[in-house]
JSON list of C-alpha atoms in Angstrom, two decimals:
[
{"chain": "T", "resi": 1, "resn": "ASN", "atom": "CA", "xyz": [-11.54, -15.61, -0.56]},
{"chain": "T", "resi": 2, "resn": "ALA", "atom": "CA", "xyz": [-12.10, -12.19, -2.07]},
{"chain": "T", "resi": 3, "resn": "GLY", "atom": "CA", "xyz": [-9.00, -10.18, -2.70]},
{"chain": "T", "resi": 4, "resn": "VAL", "atom": "CA", "xyz": [-6.12, -9.37, -4.97]},
{"chain": "T", "resi": 5, "resn": "THR", "atom": "CA", "xyz": [-4.06, -12.23, -6.40]},
{"chain": "T", "resi": 6, "resn": "GLN", "atom": "CA", "xyz": [-0.61, -11.71, -7.90]},
{"chain": "T", "resi": 7, "resn": "THR", "atom": "CA", "xyz": [1.32, -14.21, -9.98]},
{"chain": "T", "resi": 8, "resn": "PRO", "atom": "CA", "xyz": [4.07, -15.22, -9.90]},
{"chain": "T", "resi": 9, "resn": "LYS", "atom": "CA", "xyz": [5.26, -14.78, -6.32]},
{"chain": "T", "resi": 10, "resn": "PHE", "atom": "CA", "xyz": [8.95, -15.08, -7.15]},
{"chain": "T", "resi": 11, "resn": "ARG", "atom": "CA", "xyz": [10.94, -14.78, -10.36]},
{"chain": "T", "resi": 12, "resn": "VAL", "atom": "CA", "xyz": [14.54, -14.49, -11.44]},
{"chain": "T", "resi": 13, "resn": "LEU", "atom": "CA", "xyz": [15.22, -12.95, -14.84]},
{"chain": "T", "resi": 14, "resn": "LYS", "atom": "CA", "xyz": [18.35, -12.39, -16.85]},
{"chain": "T", "resi": 15, "resn": "THR", "atom": "CA", "xyz": [19.06, -8.89, -18.08]},
{"chain": "T", "resi": 16, "resn": "GLY", "atom": "CA", "xyz": [17.19, -8.28, -21.33]},
{"chain": "T", "resi": 17, "resn": "GLN", "atom": "CA", "xyz": [14.50, -10.90, -20.76]},
{"chain": "T", "resi": 18, "resn": "SER", "atom": "CA", "xyz": [10.85, -9.99, -20.74]},
{"chain": "T", "resi": 19, "resn": "MET", "atom": "CA", "xyz": [8.02, -11.01, -18.45]},
{"chain": "T", "resi": 20, "resn": "THR", "atom": "CA", "xyz": [4.48, -10.15, -17.42]},
{"chain": "T", "resi": 21, "resn": "LEU", "atom": "CA", "xyz": [3.18, -9.89, -13.88]},
{"chain": "T", "resi": 22, "resn": "LEU", "atom": "CA", "xyz": [-0.50, -10.65, -13.50]},
{"chain": "T", "resi": 23, "resn": "CYS", "atom": "CA", "xyz": [-2.83, -9.04, -11.00]},
{"chain": "T", "resi": 24, "resn": "ALA", "atom": "CA", "xyz": [-6.41, -10.21, -10.58]},
{"chain": "T", "resi": 25, "resn": "GLN", "atom": "CA", "xyz": [-9.08, -8.83, -8.25]},
{"chain": "T", "resi": 26, "resn": "ASP", "atom": "CA", "xyz": [-12.57, -10.19, -7.59]},
{"chain": "T", "resi": 27, "resn": "MET", "atom": "CA", "xyz": [-14.04, -7.25, -5.67]},
{"chain": "T", "resi": 28, "resn": "ASN", "atom": "CA", "xyz": [-15.36, -5.38, -8.70]},
{"chain": "T", "resi": 29, "resn": "HIS", "atom": "CA", "xyz": [-13.01, -2.49, -7.91]},
{"chain": "T", "resi": 30, "resn": "GLU", "atom": "CA", "xyz": [-12.70, 0.28, -10.46]},
{"chain": "T", "resi": 31, "resn": "TYR", "atom": "CA", "xyz": [-9.12, 1.37, -9.72]},
{"chain": "T", "resi": 32, "resn": "MET", "atom": "CA", "xyz": [-6.00, -0.76, -9.88]},
{"chain": "T", "resi": 33, "resn": "TYR", "atom": "CA", "xyz": [-2.36, 0.10, -9.23]},
{"chain": "T", "resi": 34, "resn": "TRP", "atom": "CA", "xyz": [1.16, -1.29, -9.55]},
{"chain": "T", "resi": 35, "resn": "TYR", "atom": "CA", "xyz": [3.69, -0.24, -6.91]},
{"chain": "T", "resi": 36, "resn": "ARG", "atom": "CA", "xyz": [7.31, -1.20, -6.40]},
{"chain": "T", "resi": 37, "resn": "GLN", "atom": "CA", "xyz": [8.99, -1.33, -3.03]},
{"chain": "T", "resi": 38, "resn": "ASP", "atom": "CA", "xyz": [12.71, -0.85, -2.59]},
{"chain": "T", "resi": 39, "resn": "PRO", "atom": "CA", "xyz": [14.82, -0.56, 0.58]},
{"chain": "T", "resi": 40, "resn": "GLY", "atom": "CA", "xyz": [15.16, 3.07, 1.61]},
{"chain": "T", "resi": 41, "resn": "MET", "atom": "CA", "xyz": [12.76, 4.23, -1.14]},
{"chain": "T", "resi": 42, "resn": "GLY", "atom": "CA", "xyz": [9.48, 2.97, 0.21]},
{"chain": "T", "resi": 43, "resn": "LEU", "atom": "CA", "xyz": [6.54, 2.29, -2.10]},
{"chain": "T", "resi": 44, "resn": "ARG", "atom": "CA", "xyz": [6.41, 4.08, -5.44]},
{"chain": "T", "resi": 45, "resn": "LEU", "atom": "CA", "xyz": [3.62, 4.07, -8.00]},
{"chain": "T", "resi": 46, "resn": "ILE", "atom": "CA", "xyz": [4.54, 2.65, -11.41]},
{"chain": "T", "resi": 47, "resn": "HIS", "atom": "CA", "xyz": [1.25, 2.76, -13.35]},
{"chain": "T", "resi": 48, "resn": "TYR", "atom": "CA", "xyz": [-2.41, 2.82, -12.49]},
{"chain": "T", "resi": 49, "resn": "SER", "atom": "CA", "xyz": [-5.83, 2.38, -14.05]},
{"chain": "T", "resi": 50, "resn": "VAL", "atom": "CA", "xyz": [-9.16, 4.02, -13.28]},
{"chain": "T", "resi": 51, "resn": "GLY", "atom": "CA", "xyz": [-11.21, 1.60, -15.31]},
{"chain": "T", "resi": 52, "resn": "GLU", "atom": "CA", "xyz": [-11.27, -1.10, -17.95]},
{"chain": "T", "resi": 53, "resn": "GLY", "atom": "CA", "xyz": [-9.31, -0.02, -21.00]},
{"chain": "T", "resi": 54, "resn": "THR", "atom": "CA", "xyz": [-7.58, 2.90, -19.26]},
{"chain": "T", "resi": 55, "resn": "THR", "atom": "CA", "xyz": [-4.03, 3.23, -17.96]},
{"chain": "T", "resi": 56, "resn": "ALA", "atom": "CA", "xyz": [-1.90, 6.12, -16.71]},
{"chain": "T", "resi": 57, "resn": "LYS", "atom": "CA", "xyz": [1.69, 6.71, -15.66]},
{"chain": "T", "resi": 58, "resn": "GLY", "atom": "CA", "xyz": [2.69, 6.96, -12.05]},
{"chain": "T", "resi": 59, "resn": "GLU", "atom": "CA", "xyz": [5.88, 8.15, -10.40]},
{"chain": "T", "resi": 60, "resn": "VAL", "atom": "CA", "xyz": [8.32, 5.63, -11.94]},
{"chain": "T", "resi": 61, "resn": "PRO", "atom": "CA", "xyz": [6.85, 4.32, -15.24]},
{"chain": "T", "resi": 62, "resn": "ASP", "atom": "CA", "xyz": [10.00, 3.99, -17.35]},
{"chain": "T", "resi": 63, "resn": "GLY", "atom": "CA", "xyz": [10.80, 0.45, -18.45]},
{"chain": "T", "resi": 64, "resn": "TYR", "atom": "CA", "xyz": [7.28, -0.84, -17.74]},
{"chain": "T", "resi": 65, "resn": "ASN", "atom": "CA", "xyz": [4.07, -1.18, -19.70]},
{"chain": "T", "resi": 66, "resn": "VAL", "atom": "CA", "xyz": [0.60, -2.07, -18.48]},
{"chain": "T", "resi": 67, "resn": "SER", "atom": "CA", "xyz": [-2.74, -3.19, -19.84]},
{"chain": "T", "resi": 68, "resn": "ARG", "atom": "CA", "xyz": [-6.21, -3.50, -18.41]},
{"chain": "T", "resi": 69, "resn": "LEU", "atom": "CA", "xyz": [-8.28, -5.29, -21.03]},
{"chain": "T", "resi": 70, "resn": "LYS", "atom": "CA", "xyz": [-10.64, -6.72, -18.43]},
{"chain": "T", "resi": 71, "resn": "LYS", "atom": "CA", "xyz": [-11.86, -4.93, -15.30]},
{"chain": "T", "resi": 72, "resn": "GLN", "atom": "CA", "xyz": [-10.59, -7.64, -12.99]},
{"chain": "T", "resi": 73, "resn": "ASN", "atom": "CA", "xyz": [-7.07, -7.92, -14.44]},
{"chain": "T", "resi": 74, "resn": "PHE", "atom": "CA", "xyz": [-4.13, -5.51, -14.52]},
{"chain": "T", "resi": 75, "resn": "LEU", "atom": "CA", "xyz": [-0.95, -6.69, -16.25]},
{"chain": "T", "resi": 76, "resn": "LEU", "atom": "CA", "xyz": [2.52, -5.25, -15.72]},
{"chain": "T", "resi": 77, "resn": "GLY", "atom": "CA", "xyz": [5.07, -5.95, -18.42]},
{"chain": "T", "resi": 78, "resn": "LEU", "atom": "CA", "xyz": [8.82, -5.64, -18.48]},
{"chain": "T", "resi": 79, "resn": "GLU", "atom": "CA", "xyz": [9.98, -5.68, -22.11]},
{"chain": "T", "resi": 80, "resn": "SER", "atom": "CA", "xyz": [13.72, -5.78, -21.44]},
{"chain": "T", "resi": 81, "resn": "ALA", "atom": "CA", "xyz": [14.52, -6.35, -17.78]},
{"chain": "T", "resi": 82, "resn": "ALA", "atom": "CA", "xyz": [17.35, -4.43, -16.12]},
{"chain": "T", "resi": 83, "resn": "PRO", "atom": "CA", "xyz": [19.03, -5.00, -12.73]},
{"chain": "T", "resi": 84, "resn": "SER", "atom": "CA", "xyz": [17.51, -1.69, -11.57]},
{"chain": "T", "resi": 85, "resn": "GLN", "atom": "CA", "xyz": [14.11, -3.37, -11.82]},
{"chain": "T", "resi": 86, "resn": "THR", "atom": "CA", "xyz": [15.01, -5.82, -9.06]},
{"chain": "T", "resi": 87, "resn": "SER", "atom": "CA", "xyz": [12.31, -5.08, -6.51]},
{"chain": "T", "resi": 88, "resn": "VAL", "atom": "CA", "xyz": [9.19, -6.29, -4.80]},
{"chain": "T", "resi": 89, "resn": "TYR", "atom": "CA", "xyz": [6.10, -5.46, -6.84]},
{"chain": "T", "resi": 90, "resn": "PHE", "atom": "CA", "xyz": [2.71, -4.95, -5.26]},
{"chain": "T", "resi": 91, "resn": "CYS", "atom": "CA", "xyz": [-0.61, -4.72, -7.02]},
{"chain": "T", "resi": 92, "resn": "ALA", "atom": "CA", "xyz": [-3.53, -3.01, -5.31]},
{"chain": "T", "resi": 93, "resn": "SER", "atom": "CA", "xyz": [-7.14, -2.15, -6.03]},
{"chain": "T", "resi": 94, "resn": "SER", "atom": "CA", "xyz": [-9.67, 0.28, -4.62]},
{"chain": "T", "resi": 95, "resn": "TYR", "atom": "CA", "xyz": [-13.06, 1.92, -5.07]},
{"chain": "T", "resi": 96, "resn": "HIS", "atom": "CA", "xyz": [-16.25, 0.01, -5.50]},
{"chain": "T", "resi": 97, "resn": "ARG", "atom": "CA", "xyz": [-18.53, 2.24, -7.60]},
{"chain": "T", "resi": 98, "resn": "ASP", "atom": "CA", "xyz": [-21.81, 1.10, -6.10]},
{"chain": "T", "resi": 99, "resn": "ARG", "atom": "CA", "xyz": [-20.69, 1.78, -2.53]},
{"chain": "T", "resi": 100, "resn": "GLY", "atom": "CA", "xyz": [-20.03, 5.45, -3.15]},
{"chain": "T", "resi": 101, "resn": "LEU", "atom": "CA", "xyz": [-17.57, 7.52, -1.16]},
{"chain": "T", "resi": 102, "resn": "ALA", "atom": "CA", "xyz": [-17.59, 5.08, 1.72]},
{"chain": "T", "resi": 103, "resn": "ASN", "atom": "CA", "xyz": [-15.48, 2.48, 0.03]},
{"chain": "T", "resi": 104, "resn": "TYR", "atom": "CA", "xyz": [-12.18, 3.85, -1.15]},
{"chain": "T", "resi": 105, "resn": "GLY", "atom": "CA", "xyz": [-10.37, 1.29, 0.97]},
{"chain": "T", "resi": 106, "resn": "TYR", "atom": "CA", "xyz": [-7.32, -0.36, -0.51]},
{"chain": "T", "resi": 107, "resn": "THR", "atom": "CA", "xyz": [-6.62, -4.06, -0.93]},
{"chain": "T", "resi": 108, "resn": "PHE", "atom": "CA", "xyz": [-3.08, -5.19, -1.72]},
{"chain": "T", "resi": 109, "resn": "GLY", "atom": "CA", "xyz": [-1.78, -8.36, -3.30]},
{"chain": "T", "resi": 110, "resn": "SER", "atom": "CA", "xyz": [0.86, -10.45, -1.55]},
{"chain": "T", "resi": 111, "resn": "GLY", "atom": "CA", "xyz": [3.69, -9.20, -3.76]},
{"chain": "T", "resi": 112, "resn": "THR", "atom": "CA", "xyz": [6.04, -10.50, -6.43]},
{"chain": "T", "resi": 113, "resn": "ARG", "atom": "CA", "xyz": [9.73, -10.65, -5.59]},
{"chain": "T", "resi": 114, "resn": "LEU", "atom": "CA", "xyz": [11.64, -10.08, -8.84]},
{"chain": "T", "resi": 115, "resn": "THR", "atom": "CA", "xyz": [15.39, -10.38, -9.20]},
{"chain": "T", "resi": 116, "resn": "VAL", "atom": "CA", "xyz": [17.14, -9.35, -12.42]},
{"chain": "T", "resi": 117, "resn": "VAL", "atom": "CA", "xyz": [20.67, -10.69, -12.78]},
{"chain": "E", "resi": 1, "resn": "LYS", "atom": "CA", "xyz": [9.91, 17.93, 3.52]},
{"chain": "E", "resi": 2, "resn": "ASN", "atom": "CA", "xyz": [7.76, 14.86, 2.86]},
{"chain": "E", "resi": 3, "resn": "GLU", "atom": "CA", "xyz": [4.04, 15.37, 2.50]},
{"chain": "E", "resi": 4, "resn": "VAL", "atom": "CA", "xyz": [3.44, 12.55, 5.01]},
{"chain": "E", "resi": 5, "resn": "GLU", "atom": "CA", "xyz": [5.68, 12.28, 8.08]},
{"chain": "E", "resi": 6, "resn": "GLN", "atom": "CA", "xyz": [5.61, 9.46, 10.60]},
{"chain": "E", "resi": 7, "resn": "SER", "atom": "CA", "xyz": [7.16, 9.24, 14.03]},
{"chain": "E", "resi": 8, "resn": "PRO", "atom": "CA", "xyz": [8.95, 7.46, 15.42]},
{"chain": "E", "resi": 9, "resn": "GLN", "atom": "CA", "xyz": [10.81, 5.73, 12.59]},
{"chain": "E", "resi": 10, "resn": "ASN", "atom": "CA", "xyz": [11.74, 2.85, 14.90]},
{"chain": "E", "resi": 11, "resn": "LEU", "atom": "CA", "xyz": [10.07, 1.73, 18.09]},
{"chain": "E", "resi": 12, "resn": "THR", "atom": "CA", "xyz": [11.01, -1.12, 20.41]},
{"chain": "E", "resi": 13, "resn": "ALA", "atom": "CA", "xyz": [8.77, -2.03, 23.33]},
{"chain": "E", "resi": 14, "resn": "GLN", "atom": "CA", "xyz": [8.02, -4.86, 25.74]},
{"chain": "E", "resi": 15, "resn": "GLU", "atom": "CA", "xyz": [5.04, -7.13, 25.38]},
{"chain": "E", "resi": 16, "resn": "GLY", "atom": "CA", "xyz": [1.97, -5.62, 26.95]},
{"chain": "E", "resi": 17, "resn": "GLU", "atom": "CA", "xyz": [2.94, -2.00, 26.47]},
{"chain": "E", "resi": 18, "resn": "PHE", "atom": "CA", "xyz": [0.62, 0.59, 24.93]},
{"chain": "E", "resi": 19, "resn": "ILE", "atom": "CA", "xyz": [1.99, 1.71, 21.56]},
{"chain": "E", "resi": 20, "resn": "THR", "atom": "CA", "xyz": [1.40, 4.98, 19.72]},
{"chain": "E", "resi": 21, "resn": "ILE", "atom": "CA", "xyz": [2.57, 5.78, 16.19]},
{"chain": "E", "resi": 22, "resn": "ASN", "atom": "CA", "xyz": [1.99, 9.26, 14.84]},
{"chain": "E", "resi": 23, "resn": "CYS", "atom": "CA", "xyz": [1.37, 10.56, 11.33]},
{"chain": "E", "resi": 24, "resn": "SER", "atom": "CA", "xyz": [1.25, 14.18, 10.18]},
{"chain": "E", "resi": 25, "resn": "TYR", "atom": "CA", "xyz": [0.42, 15.33, 6.66]},
{"chain": "E", "resi": 26, "resn": "SER", "atom": "CA", "xyz": [0.64, 18.63, 4.89]},
{"chain": "E", "resi": 27, "resn": "VAL", "atom": "CA", "xyz": [-1.74, 18.17, 1.94]},
{"chain": "E", "resi": 28, "resn": "GLY", "atom": "CA", "xyz": [-5.49, 18.03, 1.51]},
{"chain": "E", "resi": 29, "resn": "ILE", "atom": "CA", "xyz": [-6.85, 14.51, 1.74]},
{"chain": "E", "resi": 30, "resn": "SER", "atom": "CA", "xyz": [-9.98, 12.49, 1.12]},
{"chain": "E", "resi": 31, "resn": "ALA", "atom": "CA", "xyz": [-8.84, 9.71, 3.45]},
{"chain": "E", "resi": 32, "resn": "LEU", "atom": "CA", "xyz": [-5.92, 8.47, 5.54]},
{"chain": "E", "resi": 33, "resn": "HIS", "atom": "CA", "xyz": [-4.86, 4.83, 5.54]},
{"chain": "E", "resi": 34, "resn": "TRP", "atom": "CA", "xyz": [-2.90, 2.77, 8.05]},
{"chain": "E", "resi": 35, "resn": "LEU", "atom": "CA", "xyz": [-1.12, -0.23, 6.53]},
{"chain": "E", "resi": 36, "resn": "GLN", "atom": "CA", "xyz": [0.80, -3.09, 8.13]},
{"chain": "E", "resi": 37, "resn": "GLN", "atom": "CA", "xyz": [3.65, -5.05, 6.60]},
{"chain": "E", "resi": 38, "resn": "HIS", "atom": "CA", "xyz": [5.32, -7.98, 8.33]},
{"chain": "E", "resi": 39, "resn": "PRO", "atom": "CA", "xyz": [8.97, -8.72, 7.43]},
{"chain": "E", "resi": 40, "resn": "GLY", "atom": "CA", "xyz": [9.11, -10.25, 3.97]},
{"chain": "E", "resi": 41, "resn": "GLY", "atom": "CA", "xyz": [5.34, -10.15, 3.82]},
{"chain": "E", "resi": 42, "resn": "GLY", "atom": "CA", "xyz": [2.50, -8.52, 2.04]},
{"chain": "E", "resi": 43, "resn": "ILE", "atom": "CA", "xyz": [0.74, -5.28, 2.86]},
{"chain": "E", "resi": 44, "resn": "VAL", "atom": "CA", "xyz": [-2.47, -5.32, 4.82]},
{"chain": "E", "resi": 45, "resn": "SER", "atom": "CA", "xyz": [-4.82, -2.38, 5.08]},
{"chain": "E", "resi": 46, "resn": "LEU", "atom": "CA", "xyz": [-5.72, -1.85, 8.74]},
{"chain": "E", "resi": 47, "resn": "PHE", "atom": "CA", "xyz": [-7.85, 1.29, 8.62]},
{"chain": "E", "resi": 48, "resn": "MET", "atom": "CA", "xyz": [-9.17, 3.92, 6.29]},
{"chain": "E", "resi": 49, "resn": "LEU", "atom": "CA", "xyz": [-10.21, 7.13, 8.06]},
{"chain": "E", "resi": 50, "resn": "SER", "atom": "CA", "xyz": [-11.75, 10.38, 6.93]},
{"chain": "E", "resi": 51, "resn": "SER", "atom": "CA", "xyz": [-12.78, 11.57, 10.40]},
{"chain": "E", "resi": 52, "resn": "GLY", "atom": "CA", "xyz": [-12.98, 10.53, 14.03]},
{"chain": "E", "resi": 53, "resn": "LYS", "atom": "CA", "xyz": [-11.87, 7.19, 15.36]},
{"chain": "E", "resi": 54, "resn": "LYS", "atom": "CA", "xyz": [-11.97, 3.53, 14.38]},
{"chain": "E", "resi": 55, "resn": "LYS", "atom": "CA", "xyz": [-11.27, 0.43, 16.46]},
{"chain": "E", "resi": 56, "resn": "HIS", "atom": "CA", "xyz": [-10.51, -3.12, 15.42]},
{"chain": "E", "resi": 57, "resn": "GLY", "atom": "CA", "xyz": [-9.54, -5.51, 18.16]},
{"chain": "E", "resi": 58, "resn": "ARG", "atom": "CA", "xyz": [-6.52, -4.08, 19.96]},
{"chain": "E", "resi": 59, "resn": "LEU", "atom": "CA", "xyz": [-5.90, -1.46, 17.29]},
{"chain": "E", "resi": 60, "resn": "ILE", "atom": "CA", "xyz": [-7.32, 2.05, 17.40]},
{"chain": "E", "resi": 61, "resn": "ALA", "atom": "CA", "xyz": [-6.84, 4.75, 14.79]},
{"chain": "E", "resi": 62, "resn": "THR", "atom": "CA", "xyz": [-7.75, 8.40, 15.23]},
{"chain": "E", "resi": 63, "resn": "ILE", "atom": "CA", "xyz": [-7.61, 11.40, 12.94]},
{"chain": "E", "resi": 64, "resn": "ASN", "atom": "CA", "xyz": [-7.81, 15.14, 13.58]},
{"chain": "E", "resi": 65, "resn": "ILE", "atom": "CA", "xyz": [-8.57, 16.79, 10.25]},
{"chain": "E", "resi": 66, "resn": "GLN", "atom": "CA", "xyz": [-8.02, 20.34, 11.54]},
{"chain": "E", "resi": 67, "resn": "GLU", "atom": "CA", "xyz": [-4.55, 19.50, 12.87]},
{"chain": "E", "resi": 68, "resn": "LYS", "atom": "CA", "xyz": [-3.73, 17.18, 9.94]},
{"chain": "E", "resi": 69, "resn": "HIS", "atom": "CA", "xyz": [-2.66, 14.46, 12.32]},
{"chain": "E", "resi": 70, "resn": "SER", "atom": "CA", "xyz": [-3.46, 10.80, 12.89]},
{"chain": "E", "resi": 71, "resn": "SER", "atom": "CA", "xyz": [-2.40, 8.28, 15.49]},
{"chain": "E", "resi": 72, "resn": "LEU", "atom": "CA", "xyz": [-2.37, 4.49, 15.51]},
{"chain": "E", "resi": 73, "resn": "HIS", "atom": "CA", "xyz": [-2.57, 2.90, 18.95]},
{"chain": "E", "resi": 74, "resn": "ILE", "atom": "CA", "xyz": [-1.97, -0.72, 19.88]},
{"chain": "E", "resi": 75, "resn": "THR", "atom": "CA", "xyz": [-3.17, -1.85, 23.29]},
{"chain": "E", "resi": 76, "resn": "ALA", "atom": "CA", "xyz": [-1.67, -4.85, 25.10]},
{"chain": "E", "resi": 77, "resn": "SER", "atom": "CA", "xyz": [1.04, -5.19, 22.45]},
{"chain": "E", "resi": 78, "resn": "HIS", "atom": "CA", "xyz": [2.21, -8.68, 21.45]},
{"chain": "E", "resi": 79, "resn": "PRO", "atom": "CA", "xyz": [5.32, -9.91, 19.60]},
{"chain": "E", "resi": 80, "resn": "ARG", "atom": "CA", "xyz": [3.09, -10.74, 16.60]},
{"chain": "E", "resi": 81, "resn": "ASP", "atom": "CA", "xyz": [2.42, -6.99, 16.29]},
{"chain": "E", "resi": 82, "resn": "SER", "atom": "CA", "xyz": [6.06, -6.56, 15.22]},
{"chain": "E", "resi": 83, "resn": "ALA", "atom": "CA", "xyz": [5.87, -5.12, 11.73]},
{"chain": "E", "resi": 84, "resn": "VAL", "atom": "CA", "xyz": [6.29, -1.94, 9.71]},
{"chain": "E", "resi": 85, "resn": "TYR", "atom": "CA", "xyz": [3.30, 0.37, 10.00]},
{"chain": "E", "resi": 86, "resn": "ILE", "atom": "CA", "xyz": [2.78, 2.75, 7.11]},
{"chain": "E", "resi": 87, "resn": "CYS", "atom": "CA", "xyz": [0.61, 5.85, 7.05]},
{"chain": "E", "resi": 88, "resn": "ALA", "atom": "CA", "xyz": [-0.66, 6.92, 3.63]},
{"chain": "E", "resi": 89, "resn": "VAL", "atom": "CA", "xyz": [-3.11, 9.53, 2.36]},
{"chain": "E", "resi": 90, "resn": "THR", "atom": "CA", "xyz": [-5.24, 9.88, -0.75]},
{"chain": "E", "resi": 91, "resn": "PRO", "atom": "CA", "xyz": [-5.89, 13.26, -2.39]},
{"chain": "E", "resi": 92, "resn": "PRO", "atom": "CA", "xyz": [-9.36, 14.82, -2.59]},
{"chain": "E", "resi": 93, "resn": "GLN", "atom": "CA", "xyz": [-9.74, 14.21, -6.33]},
{"chain": "E", "resi": 94, "resn": "GLY", "atom": "CA", "xyz": [-8.51, 11.79, -8.90]},
{"chain": "E", "resi": 95, "resn": "ALA", "atom": "CA", "xyz": [-7.53, 8.16, -8.84]},
{"chain": "E", "resi": 96, "resn": "GLN", "atom": "CA", "xyz": [-6.93, 7.78, -5.10]},
{"chain": "E", "resi": 97, "resn": "LYS", "atom": "CA", "xyz": [-3.19, 7.35, -5.56]},
{"chain": "E", "resi": 98, "resn": "LEU", "atom": "CA", "xyz": [-1.54, 6.79, -2.19]},
{"chain": "E", "resi": 99, "resn": "VAL", "atom": "CA", "xyz": [1.08, 9.20, -0.81]},
{"chain": "E", "resi": 100, "resn": "PHE", "atom": "CA", "xyz": [3.12, 7.23, 1.69]},
{"chain": "E", "resi": 101, "resn": "GLY", "atom": "CA", "xyz": [4.91, 8.02, 4.90]},
{"chain": "E", "resi": 102, "resn": "GLN", "atom": "CA", "xyz": [8.29, 6.44, 5.44]},
{"chain": "E", "resi": 103, "resn": "GLY", "atom": "CA", "xyz": [6.96, 3.79, 7.80]},
{"chain": "E", "resi": 104, "resn": "THR", "atom": "CA", "xyz": [7.51, 2.95, 11.46]},
{"chain": "E", "resi": 105, "resn": "ARG", "atom": "CA", "xyz": [9.34, -0.27, 12.31]},
{"chain": "E", "resi": 106, "resn": "LEU", "atom": "CA", "xyz": [7.80, -1.70, 15.48]},
{"chain": "E", "resi": 107, "resn": "THR", "atom": "CA", "xyz": [9.48, -4.47, 17.47]},
{"chain": "E", "resi": 108, "resn": "ILE", "atom": "CA", "xyz": [7.71, -6.00, 20.45]},
{"chain": "E", "resi": 109, "resn": "ASN", "atom": "CA", "xyz": [9.95, -8.10, 22.68]},
{"chain": "E", "resi": 110, "resn": "PRO", "atom": "CA", "xyz": [8.51, -10.95, 24.79]}
]
């Protein structure tokens, strides 16, 4: 099925450990995003990308790095995990170039629940 | 004041009732999105609107660009409709980053 796939779905890290969250989309979307969702804070944008090889900071980028070496993949890295990064992480994609303005619809992944102890 | 405001924040209704969730925004937009999130679940995009009205099954979404207001309606509500419904907008230019409302928690009792 077409869509956005996130791996892993669950992870527990110790403070100071590193990890990479993988997001893959097969819809040929140009734009990809990483959001985090926390109780009482809603969804907040961490980083985003408007095309292969490009990345940009969102609202809460500190402590995270991203890469988009291939159009279909968007990686989110935590170099040294902190308890404040305990959250649910959602990847999303949007905008199919060949469909013009009519297709800025969003597709979200199923989320990664990360706990840092 | 948030750029996207939803009301109500919480809504409890009986099965079969007609449900309306409202969203008002104060910024220019290229589109408005309605999202659904079940407890502990992922986020599903229900509608993307730039004008008028869209219908999918028992769900109807409308937008009034002049009044900067959108509504999500659910007809013949069912317990499986219980979820958080999130209104979000994308700006006219740029990377289509979503600006979110705070969400409406809907509970439908049998």
